[in-house]
mmCIF file of C-alpha atoms in Angstrom:
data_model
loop_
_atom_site.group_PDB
_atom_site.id
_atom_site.type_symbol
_atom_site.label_atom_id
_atom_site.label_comp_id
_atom_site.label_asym_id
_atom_site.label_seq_id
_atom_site.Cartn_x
_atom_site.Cartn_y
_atom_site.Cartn_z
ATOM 1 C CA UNK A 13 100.301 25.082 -107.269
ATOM 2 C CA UNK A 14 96.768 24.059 -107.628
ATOM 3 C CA UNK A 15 94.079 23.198 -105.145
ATOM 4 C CA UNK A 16 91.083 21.113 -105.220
ATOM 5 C CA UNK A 17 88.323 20.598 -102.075
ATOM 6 C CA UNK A 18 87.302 17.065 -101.503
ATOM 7 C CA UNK A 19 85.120 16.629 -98.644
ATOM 8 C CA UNK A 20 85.669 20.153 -97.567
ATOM 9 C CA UNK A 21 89.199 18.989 -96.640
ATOM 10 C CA UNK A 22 91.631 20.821 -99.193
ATOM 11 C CA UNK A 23 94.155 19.242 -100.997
ATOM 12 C CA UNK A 24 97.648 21.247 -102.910
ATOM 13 C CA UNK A 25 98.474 19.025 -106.473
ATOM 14 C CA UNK A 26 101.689 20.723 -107.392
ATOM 15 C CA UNK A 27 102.670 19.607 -111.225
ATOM 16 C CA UNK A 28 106.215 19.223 -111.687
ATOM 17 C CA UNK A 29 107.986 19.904 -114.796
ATOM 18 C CA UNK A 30 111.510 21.633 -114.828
ATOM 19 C CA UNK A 31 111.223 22.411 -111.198
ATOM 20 C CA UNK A 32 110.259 19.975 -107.988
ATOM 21 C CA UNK A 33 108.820 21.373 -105.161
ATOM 22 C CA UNK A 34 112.182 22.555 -102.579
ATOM 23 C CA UNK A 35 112.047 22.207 -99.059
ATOM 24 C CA UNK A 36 111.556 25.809 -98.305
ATOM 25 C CA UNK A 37 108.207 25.226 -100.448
ATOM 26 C CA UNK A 38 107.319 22.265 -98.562
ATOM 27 C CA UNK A 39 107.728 23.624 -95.115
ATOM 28 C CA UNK A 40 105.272 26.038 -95.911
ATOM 29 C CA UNK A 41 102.958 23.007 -96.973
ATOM 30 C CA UNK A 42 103.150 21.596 -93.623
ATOM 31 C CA UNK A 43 102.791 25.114 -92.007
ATOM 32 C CA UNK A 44 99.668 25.297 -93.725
ATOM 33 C CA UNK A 45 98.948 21.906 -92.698
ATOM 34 C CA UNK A 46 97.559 20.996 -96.052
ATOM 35 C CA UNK A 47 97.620 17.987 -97.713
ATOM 36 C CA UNK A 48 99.755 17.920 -101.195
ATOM 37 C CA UNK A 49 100.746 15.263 -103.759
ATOM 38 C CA UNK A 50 103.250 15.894 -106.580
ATOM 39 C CA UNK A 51 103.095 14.736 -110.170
ATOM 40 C CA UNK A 52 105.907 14.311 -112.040
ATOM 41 C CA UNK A 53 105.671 15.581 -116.115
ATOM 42 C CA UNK A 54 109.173 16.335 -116.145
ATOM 43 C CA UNK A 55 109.829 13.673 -118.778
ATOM 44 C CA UNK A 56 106.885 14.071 -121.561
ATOM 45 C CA UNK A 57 107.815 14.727 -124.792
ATOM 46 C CA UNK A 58 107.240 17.815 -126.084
ATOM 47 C CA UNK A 59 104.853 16.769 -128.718
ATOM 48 C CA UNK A 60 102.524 14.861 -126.184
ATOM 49 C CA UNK A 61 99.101 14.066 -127.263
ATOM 50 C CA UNK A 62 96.492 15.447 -125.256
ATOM 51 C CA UNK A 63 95.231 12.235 -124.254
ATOM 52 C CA UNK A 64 98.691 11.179 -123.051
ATOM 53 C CA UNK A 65 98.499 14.206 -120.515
ATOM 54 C CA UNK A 66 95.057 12.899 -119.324
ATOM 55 C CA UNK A 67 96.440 9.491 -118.680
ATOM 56 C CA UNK A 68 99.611 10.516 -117.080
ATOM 57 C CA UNK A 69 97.425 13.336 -114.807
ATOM 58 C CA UNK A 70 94.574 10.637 -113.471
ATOM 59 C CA UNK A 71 95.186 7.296 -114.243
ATOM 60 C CA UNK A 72 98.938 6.466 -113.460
ATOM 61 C CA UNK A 73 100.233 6.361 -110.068
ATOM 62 C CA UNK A 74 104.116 6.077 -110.638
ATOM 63 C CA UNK A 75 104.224 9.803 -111.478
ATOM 64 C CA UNK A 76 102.434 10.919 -108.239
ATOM 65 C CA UNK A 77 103.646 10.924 -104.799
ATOM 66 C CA UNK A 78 102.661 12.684 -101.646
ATOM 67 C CA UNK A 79 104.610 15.522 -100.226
ATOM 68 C CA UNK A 80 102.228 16.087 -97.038
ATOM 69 C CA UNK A 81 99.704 13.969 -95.419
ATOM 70 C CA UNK A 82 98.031 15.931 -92.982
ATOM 71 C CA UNK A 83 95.585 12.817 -91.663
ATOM 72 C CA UNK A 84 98.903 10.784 -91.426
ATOM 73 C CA UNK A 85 100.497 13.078 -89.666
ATOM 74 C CA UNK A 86 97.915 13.787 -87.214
ATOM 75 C CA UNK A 87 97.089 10.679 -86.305
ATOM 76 C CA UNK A 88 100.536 8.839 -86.354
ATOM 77 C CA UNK A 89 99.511 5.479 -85.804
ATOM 78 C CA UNK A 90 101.907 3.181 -86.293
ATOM 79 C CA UNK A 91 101.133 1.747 -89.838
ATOM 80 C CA UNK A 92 100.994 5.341 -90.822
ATOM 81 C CA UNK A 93 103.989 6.720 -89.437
ATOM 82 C CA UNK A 94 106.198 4.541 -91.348
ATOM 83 C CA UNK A 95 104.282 5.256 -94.242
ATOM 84 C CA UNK A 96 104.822 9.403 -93.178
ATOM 85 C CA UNK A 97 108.842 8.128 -92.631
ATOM 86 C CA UNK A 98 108.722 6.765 -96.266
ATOM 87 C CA UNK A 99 107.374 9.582 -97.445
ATOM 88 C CA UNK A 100 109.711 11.711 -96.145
ATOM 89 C CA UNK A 101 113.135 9.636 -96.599
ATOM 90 C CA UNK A 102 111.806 9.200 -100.483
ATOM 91 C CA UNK A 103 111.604 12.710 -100.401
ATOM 92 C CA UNK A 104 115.163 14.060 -98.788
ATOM 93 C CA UNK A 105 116.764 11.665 -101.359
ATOM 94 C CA UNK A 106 115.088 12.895 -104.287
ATOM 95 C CA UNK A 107 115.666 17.188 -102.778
ATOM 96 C CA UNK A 108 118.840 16.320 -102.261
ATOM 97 C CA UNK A 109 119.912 14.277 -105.573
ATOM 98 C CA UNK A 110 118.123 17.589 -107.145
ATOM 99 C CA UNK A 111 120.201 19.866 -105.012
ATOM 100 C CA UNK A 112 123.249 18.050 -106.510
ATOM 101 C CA UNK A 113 121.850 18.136 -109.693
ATOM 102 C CA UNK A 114 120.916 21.878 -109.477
ATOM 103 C CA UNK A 115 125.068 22.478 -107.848
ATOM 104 C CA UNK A 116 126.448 21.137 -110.820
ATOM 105 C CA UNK A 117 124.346 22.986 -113.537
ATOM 106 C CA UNK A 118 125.782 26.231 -112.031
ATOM 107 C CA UNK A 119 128.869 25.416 -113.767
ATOM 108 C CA UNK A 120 127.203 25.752 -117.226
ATOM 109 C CA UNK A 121 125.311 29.404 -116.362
ATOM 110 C CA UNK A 122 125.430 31.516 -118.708
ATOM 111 C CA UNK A 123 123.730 35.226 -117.503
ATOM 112 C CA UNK A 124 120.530 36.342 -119.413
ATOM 113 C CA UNK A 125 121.199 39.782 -120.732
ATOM 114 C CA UNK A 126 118.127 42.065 -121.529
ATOM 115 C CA UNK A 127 118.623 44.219 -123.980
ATOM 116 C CA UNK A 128 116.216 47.224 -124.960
ATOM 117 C CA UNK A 129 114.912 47.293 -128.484
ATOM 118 C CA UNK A 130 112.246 50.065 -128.297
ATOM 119 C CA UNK A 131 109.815 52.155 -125.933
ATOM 120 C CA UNK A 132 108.967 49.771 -123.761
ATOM 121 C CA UNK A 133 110.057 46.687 -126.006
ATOM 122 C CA UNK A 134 112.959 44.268 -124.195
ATOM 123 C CA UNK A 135 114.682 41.085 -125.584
ATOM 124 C CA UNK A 136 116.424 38.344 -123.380
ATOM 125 C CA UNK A 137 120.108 37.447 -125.384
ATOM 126 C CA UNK A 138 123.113 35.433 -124.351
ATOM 127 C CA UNK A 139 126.208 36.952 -125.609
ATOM 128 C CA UNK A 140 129.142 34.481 -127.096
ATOM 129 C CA UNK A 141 126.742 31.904 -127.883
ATOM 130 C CA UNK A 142 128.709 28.761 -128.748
ATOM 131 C CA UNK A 143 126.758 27.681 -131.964
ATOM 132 C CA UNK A 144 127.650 31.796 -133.262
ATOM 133 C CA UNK A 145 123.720 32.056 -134.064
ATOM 134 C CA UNK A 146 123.600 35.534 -134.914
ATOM 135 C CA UNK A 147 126.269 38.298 -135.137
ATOM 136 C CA UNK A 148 125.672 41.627 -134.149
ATOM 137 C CA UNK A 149 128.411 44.768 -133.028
ATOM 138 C CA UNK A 150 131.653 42.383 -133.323
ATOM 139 C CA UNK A 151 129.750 39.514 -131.269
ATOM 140 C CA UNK A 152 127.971 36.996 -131.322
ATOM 141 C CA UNK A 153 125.129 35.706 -129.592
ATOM 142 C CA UNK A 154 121.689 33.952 -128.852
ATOM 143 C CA UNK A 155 118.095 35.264 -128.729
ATOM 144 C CA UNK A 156 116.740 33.380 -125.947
ATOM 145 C CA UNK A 157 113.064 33.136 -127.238
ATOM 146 C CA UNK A 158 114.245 32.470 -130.525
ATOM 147 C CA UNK A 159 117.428 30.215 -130.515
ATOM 148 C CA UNK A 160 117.914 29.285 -126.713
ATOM 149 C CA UNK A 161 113.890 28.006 -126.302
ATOM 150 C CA UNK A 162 115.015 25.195 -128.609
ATOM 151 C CA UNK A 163 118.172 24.721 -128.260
ATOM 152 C CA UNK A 164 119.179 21.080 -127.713
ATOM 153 C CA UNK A 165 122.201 22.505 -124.847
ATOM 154 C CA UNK A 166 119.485 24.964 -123.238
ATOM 155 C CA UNK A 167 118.281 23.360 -120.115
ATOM 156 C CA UNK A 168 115.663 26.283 -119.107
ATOM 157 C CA UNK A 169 116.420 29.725 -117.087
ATOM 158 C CA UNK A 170 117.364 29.865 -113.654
ATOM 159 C CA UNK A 171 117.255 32.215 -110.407
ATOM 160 C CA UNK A 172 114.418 34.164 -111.621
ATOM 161 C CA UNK A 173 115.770 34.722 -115.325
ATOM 162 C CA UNK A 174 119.028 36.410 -114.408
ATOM 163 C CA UNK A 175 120.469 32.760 -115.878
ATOM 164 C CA UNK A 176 120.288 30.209 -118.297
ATOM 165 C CA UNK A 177 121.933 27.059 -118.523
ATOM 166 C CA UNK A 178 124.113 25.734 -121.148
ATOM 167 C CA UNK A 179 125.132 22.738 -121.570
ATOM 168 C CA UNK A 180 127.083 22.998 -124.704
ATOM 169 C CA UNK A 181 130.723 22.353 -123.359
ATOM 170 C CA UNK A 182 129.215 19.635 -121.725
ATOM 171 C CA UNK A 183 127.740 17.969 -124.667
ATOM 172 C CA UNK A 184 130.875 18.895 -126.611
ATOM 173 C CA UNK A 185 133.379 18.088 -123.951
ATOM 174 C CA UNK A 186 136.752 15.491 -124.891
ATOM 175 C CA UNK A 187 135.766 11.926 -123.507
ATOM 176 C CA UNK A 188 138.612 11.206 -120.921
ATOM 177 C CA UNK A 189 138.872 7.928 -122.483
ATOM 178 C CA UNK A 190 139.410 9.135 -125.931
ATOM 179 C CA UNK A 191 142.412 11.963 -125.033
ATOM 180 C CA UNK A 192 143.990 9.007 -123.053
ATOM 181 C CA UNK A 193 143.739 7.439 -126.342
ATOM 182 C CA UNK A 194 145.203 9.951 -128.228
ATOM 183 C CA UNK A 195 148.192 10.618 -126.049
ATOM 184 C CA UNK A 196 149.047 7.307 -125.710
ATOM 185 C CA UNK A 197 148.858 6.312 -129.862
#
């Protein structure tokens, strides 16, 4: 959450990458009764130029979209509450297609164990990694910095760490289409 002060009215940009704002999040927005746009970087490539980020931050539009108007809201006149009802219609579809979303990764958790390697000196593993990319004590398993941070299945840590999602059944997963196939040959 950043904030900026344009004529000493204050304004929250949230940047959105892996996570959108949730609606416990944007309840306390309009508690606070502080204006707040989103902008949506959640599909940039990873090797983005710097200039890209620039473009994609200022100049476009698409990306952005408002989570609170404060003036709107306040004032309600008519042209303005059906732009507020937009607003907030756009935004219940798009919490609740990410709820969904965020449902059906639970399926693919795998849990985050830490693992002490010294003094004071942790590491973050997942044990009976799928790809076997190391082997240690009879098992194997992922480093999560190491393996799981670029993993092509890894689709980030959830709930604080305690998680991380893999989606390697998924990607790996028979095609109903092709077993039907199979059986029926």
């Amino acid at each position: 959450m950043h904030h900026i002060i344009s004529k000493n009215k204050r304004l929250i940009i949230e940047i959105a990458v892996t996570h959108f704002v949730g609606r416990k999040k944007l309840k306390n927005i309009i508690d606070s009764k502080t204006s707040a746009i989103e902008i949506d970087l959640s599909k940039i490539d990873n090797d983005f130029k710097i200039e890209d980020l620039s473009q994609l931050i200022i100049d476009n539009l698409e990306n952005k979209s408002w989570l609170h108007n404060q003036k709107c809201y306040e004032e309600k006149n008519d042209k303005q509450l059906v732009t507020y009802k937009k607003i907030e219609s756009r935004n219940k579809k798009k919490w609740d297609k990410w709820e969904k979303k965020e449902e059906w990764y639970k399926q693919y958790y795998r849990e985050v164990i830490y693992r002490k390697l010294g003094e004071d000196y942790f590491v973050k593993q997942i044990d009976t990694c799928p790809l076997k990319k190391r082997f240690y004590d009879d098992k194997f398993y992922a480093s999560v910095s190491q393996d799981c941070s670029t993993c092509e299945h890894s689709r980030k840590e959830r709930e604080k760490g305690k998680y991380l999602i893999c989606l390697y059944e998924y990607h790996n997963r028979e095609s109903p289409i092709l077993t039907t196939l199979r059986i029926t040959s």
